[in-house]
Short mmCIF file of C-alpha atoms in Angstrom, two decimals:
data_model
loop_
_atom_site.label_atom_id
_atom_site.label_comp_id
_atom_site.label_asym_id
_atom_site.label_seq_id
_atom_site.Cartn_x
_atom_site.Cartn_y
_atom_site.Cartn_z
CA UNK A 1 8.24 -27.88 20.25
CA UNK A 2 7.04 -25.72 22.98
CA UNK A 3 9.46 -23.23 24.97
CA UNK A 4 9.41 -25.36 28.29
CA UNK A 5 10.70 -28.34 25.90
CA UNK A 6 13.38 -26.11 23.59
CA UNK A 7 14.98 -24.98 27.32
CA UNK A 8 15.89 -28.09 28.00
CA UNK A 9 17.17 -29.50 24.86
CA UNK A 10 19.67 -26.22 24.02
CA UNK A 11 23.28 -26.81 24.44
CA UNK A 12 26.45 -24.97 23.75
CA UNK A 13 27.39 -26.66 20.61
CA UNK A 14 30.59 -26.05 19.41
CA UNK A 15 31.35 -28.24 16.50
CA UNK A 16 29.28 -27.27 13.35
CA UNK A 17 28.86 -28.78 9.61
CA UNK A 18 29.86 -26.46 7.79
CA UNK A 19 26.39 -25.50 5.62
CA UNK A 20 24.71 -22.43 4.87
CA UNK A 21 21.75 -21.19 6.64
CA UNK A 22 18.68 -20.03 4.35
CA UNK A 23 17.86 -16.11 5.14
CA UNK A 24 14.31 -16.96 5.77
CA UNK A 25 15.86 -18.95 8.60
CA UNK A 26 18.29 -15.94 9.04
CA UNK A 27 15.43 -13.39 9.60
CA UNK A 28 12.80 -15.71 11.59
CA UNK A 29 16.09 -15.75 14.01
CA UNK A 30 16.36 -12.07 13.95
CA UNK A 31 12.65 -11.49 13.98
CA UNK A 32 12.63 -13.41 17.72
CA UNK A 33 15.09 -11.03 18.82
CA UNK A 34 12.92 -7.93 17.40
CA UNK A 35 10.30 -9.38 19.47
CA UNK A 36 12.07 -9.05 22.75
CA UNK A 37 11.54 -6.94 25.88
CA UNK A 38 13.36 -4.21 26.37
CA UNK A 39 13.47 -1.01 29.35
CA UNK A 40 10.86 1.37 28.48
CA UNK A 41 10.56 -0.40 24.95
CA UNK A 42 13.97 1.44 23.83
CA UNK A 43 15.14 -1.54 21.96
CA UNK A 44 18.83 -0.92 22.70
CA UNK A 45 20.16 -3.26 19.83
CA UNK A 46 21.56 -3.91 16.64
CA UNK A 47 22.78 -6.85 14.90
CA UNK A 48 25.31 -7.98 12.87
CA UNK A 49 25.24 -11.53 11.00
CA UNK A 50 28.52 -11.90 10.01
CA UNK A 51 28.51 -15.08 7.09
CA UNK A 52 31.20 -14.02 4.93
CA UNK A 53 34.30 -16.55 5.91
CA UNK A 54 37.26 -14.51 5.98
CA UNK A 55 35.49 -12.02 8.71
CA UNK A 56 34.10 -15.55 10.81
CA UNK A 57 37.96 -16.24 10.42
CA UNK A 58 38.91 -13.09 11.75
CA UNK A 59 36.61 -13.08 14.56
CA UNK A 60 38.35 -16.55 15.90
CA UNK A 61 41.41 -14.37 16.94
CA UNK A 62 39.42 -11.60 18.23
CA UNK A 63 37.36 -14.32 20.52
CA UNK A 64 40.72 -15.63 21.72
CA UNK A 65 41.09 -18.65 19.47
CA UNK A 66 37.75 -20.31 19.88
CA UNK A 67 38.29 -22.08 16.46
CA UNK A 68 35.15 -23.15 16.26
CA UNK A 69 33.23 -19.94 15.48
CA UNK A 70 34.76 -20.12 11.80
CA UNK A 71 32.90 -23.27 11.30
CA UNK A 72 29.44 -21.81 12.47
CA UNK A 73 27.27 -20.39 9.59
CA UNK A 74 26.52 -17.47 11.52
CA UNK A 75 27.56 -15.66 13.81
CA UNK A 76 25.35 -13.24 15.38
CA UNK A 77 26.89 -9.96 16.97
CA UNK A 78 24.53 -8.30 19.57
CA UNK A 79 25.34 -4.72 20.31
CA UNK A 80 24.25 -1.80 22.17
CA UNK A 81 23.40 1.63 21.92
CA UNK A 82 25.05 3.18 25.55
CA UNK A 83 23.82 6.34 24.96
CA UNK A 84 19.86 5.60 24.15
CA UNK A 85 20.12 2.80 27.27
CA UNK A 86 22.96 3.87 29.21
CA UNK A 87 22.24 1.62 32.56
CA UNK A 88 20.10 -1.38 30.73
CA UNK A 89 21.61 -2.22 26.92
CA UNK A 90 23.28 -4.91 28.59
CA UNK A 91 20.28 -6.46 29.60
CA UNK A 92 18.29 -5.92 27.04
CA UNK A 93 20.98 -7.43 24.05
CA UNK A 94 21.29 -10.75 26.22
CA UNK A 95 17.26 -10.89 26.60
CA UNK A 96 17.22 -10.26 22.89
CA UNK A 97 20.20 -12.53 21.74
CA UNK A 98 17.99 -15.60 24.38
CA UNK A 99 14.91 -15.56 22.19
CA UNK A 100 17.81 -16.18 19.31
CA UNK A 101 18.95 -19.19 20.96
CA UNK A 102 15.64 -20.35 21.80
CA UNK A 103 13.98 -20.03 18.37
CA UNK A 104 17.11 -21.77 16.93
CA UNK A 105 16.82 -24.51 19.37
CA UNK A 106 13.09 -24.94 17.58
CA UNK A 107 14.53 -25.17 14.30
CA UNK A 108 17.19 -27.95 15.25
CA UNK A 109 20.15 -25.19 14.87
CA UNK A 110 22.85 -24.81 17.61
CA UNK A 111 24.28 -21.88 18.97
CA UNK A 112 26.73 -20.86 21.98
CA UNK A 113 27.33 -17.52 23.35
CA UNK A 114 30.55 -15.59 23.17
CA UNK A 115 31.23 -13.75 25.78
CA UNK A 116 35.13 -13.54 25.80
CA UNK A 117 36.27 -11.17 23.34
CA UNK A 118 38.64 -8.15 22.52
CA UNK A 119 35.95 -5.65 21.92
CA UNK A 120 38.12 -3.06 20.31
CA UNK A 121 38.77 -6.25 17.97
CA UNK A 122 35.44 -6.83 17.16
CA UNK A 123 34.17 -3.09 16.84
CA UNK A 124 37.16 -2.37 14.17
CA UNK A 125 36.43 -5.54 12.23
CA UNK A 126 33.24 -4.72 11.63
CA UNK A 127 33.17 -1.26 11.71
CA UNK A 128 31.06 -1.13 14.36
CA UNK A 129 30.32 3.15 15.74
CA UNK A 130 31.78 4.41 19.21
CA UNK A 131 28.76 4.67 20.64
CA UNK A 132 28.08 1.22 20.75
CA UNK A 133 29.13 -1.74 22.83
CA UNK A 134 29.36 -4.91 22.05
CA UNK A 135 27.37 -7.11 24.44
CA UNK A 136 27.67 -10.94 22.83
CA UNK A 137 28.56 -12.81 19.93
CA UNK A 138 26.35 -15.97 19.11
CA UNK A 139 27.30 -18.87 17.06
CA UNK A 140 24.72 -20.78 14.75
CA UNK A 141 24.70 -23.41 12.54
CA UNK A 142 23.83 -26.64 12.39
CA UNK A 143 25.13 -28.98 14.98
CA UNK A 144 27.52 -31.99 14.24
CA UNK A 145 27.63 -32.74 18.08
CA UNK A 146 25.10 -33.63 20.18
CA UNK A 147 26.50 -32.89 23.99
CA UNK A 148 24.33 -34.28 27.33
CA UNK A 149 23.09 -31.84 29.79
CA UNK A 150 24.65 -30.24 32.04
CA UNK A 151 24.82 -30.75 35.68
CA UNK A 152 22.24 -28.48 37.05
CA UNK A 153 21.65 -27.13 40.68
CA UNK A 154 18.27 -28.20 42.56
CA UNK A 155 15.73 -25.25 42.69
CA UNK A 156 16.15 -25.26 46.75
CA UNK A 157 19.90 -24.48 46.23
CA UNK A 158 18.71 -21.42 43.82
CA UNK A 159 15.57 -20.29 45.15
CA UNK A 160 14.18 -18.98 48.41
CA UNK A 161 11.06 -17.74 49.86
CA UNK A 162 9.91 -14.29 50.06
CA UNK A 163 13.01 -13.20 51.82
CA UNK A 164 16.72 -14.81 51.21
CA UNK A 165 17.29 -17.95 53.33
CA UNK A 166 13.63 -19.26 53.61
CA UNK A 167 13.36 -22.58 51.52
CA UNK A 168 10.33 -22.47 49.15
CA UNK A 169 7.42 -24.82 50.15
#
């Protein structure tokens, strides 16, 4: 599958079968997000896979009741170091945790970003230092749903020409 083709077919699954993922799958994931740009090549990020079951339970309340991230294999925590990347972690943890999705996509795994979460929550259940902020949480398993696309906008409502207002031609 080539990117172009793994953009289109991604989708925010949210109902998983409930099987492990192998860690060679684990780390090919991880080792897309190594791969990823980042401001002045500080590489901002950390990540946590949380597997264990009782901490993908815990996580449900600290994600305000999304059930379904208990169900996911994985679930990938992208966080940032503030202090190294004050003005771009942000950035740089989403560009990171997109090459995830992507290379899972290519692998026939699902995923969905979390971005709704107490991050006090999160930081204290997994211990996570001060300095850091947590940025995302990504789901991934395997998918037992198989959702259409999404309604998307036409690239004249999104893009313009050189300055804002002029359609492309």
């Amino acid at each position: 599958m080539d990117v172009f083709e793994a953009i289109r077919r991604r989708r925010s699954i949210r109902k998983y079968h409930r099987k492990n993922l192998d860690w060679n799958t684990i780390i090919r994931l991880l080792e897309a997000a190594r791969l990823a740009p980042s401001a002045k090549n500080l590489q901002p990020w950390k990540f946590i896979v949380v597997s264990d079951q009782e901490l993908k339970d815990k996580l449900v309340k600290a994600c305000y009741n999304q059930k379904f991230i208990a169900d996911a294999s994985i679930v990938i925590v992208g966080i940032g170091d503030a202090e190294l990347s004050p003005r771009r972690y942000q950035t740089d943890v989403t560009i990171a945790l997109e090459h995830i999705v992507l290379e899972a996509t290519e692998l026939g795994l699902g995923t969905c970003w979390i971005g709704a979460f107490k991050e006090d929550e999160v930081k204290e259940l997994l211990k996570i230092p001060n300095k850091y902020r947590v940025v995302a949480l990504l789901t991934v398993g395997y998918p037992a749903e198989s959702p259409p696309p999404r309604p998307r906008k036409k690239l004249k409502e999104i893009v313009y020409h050189n300055v804002y207002g002029v359609e492309l031609r």
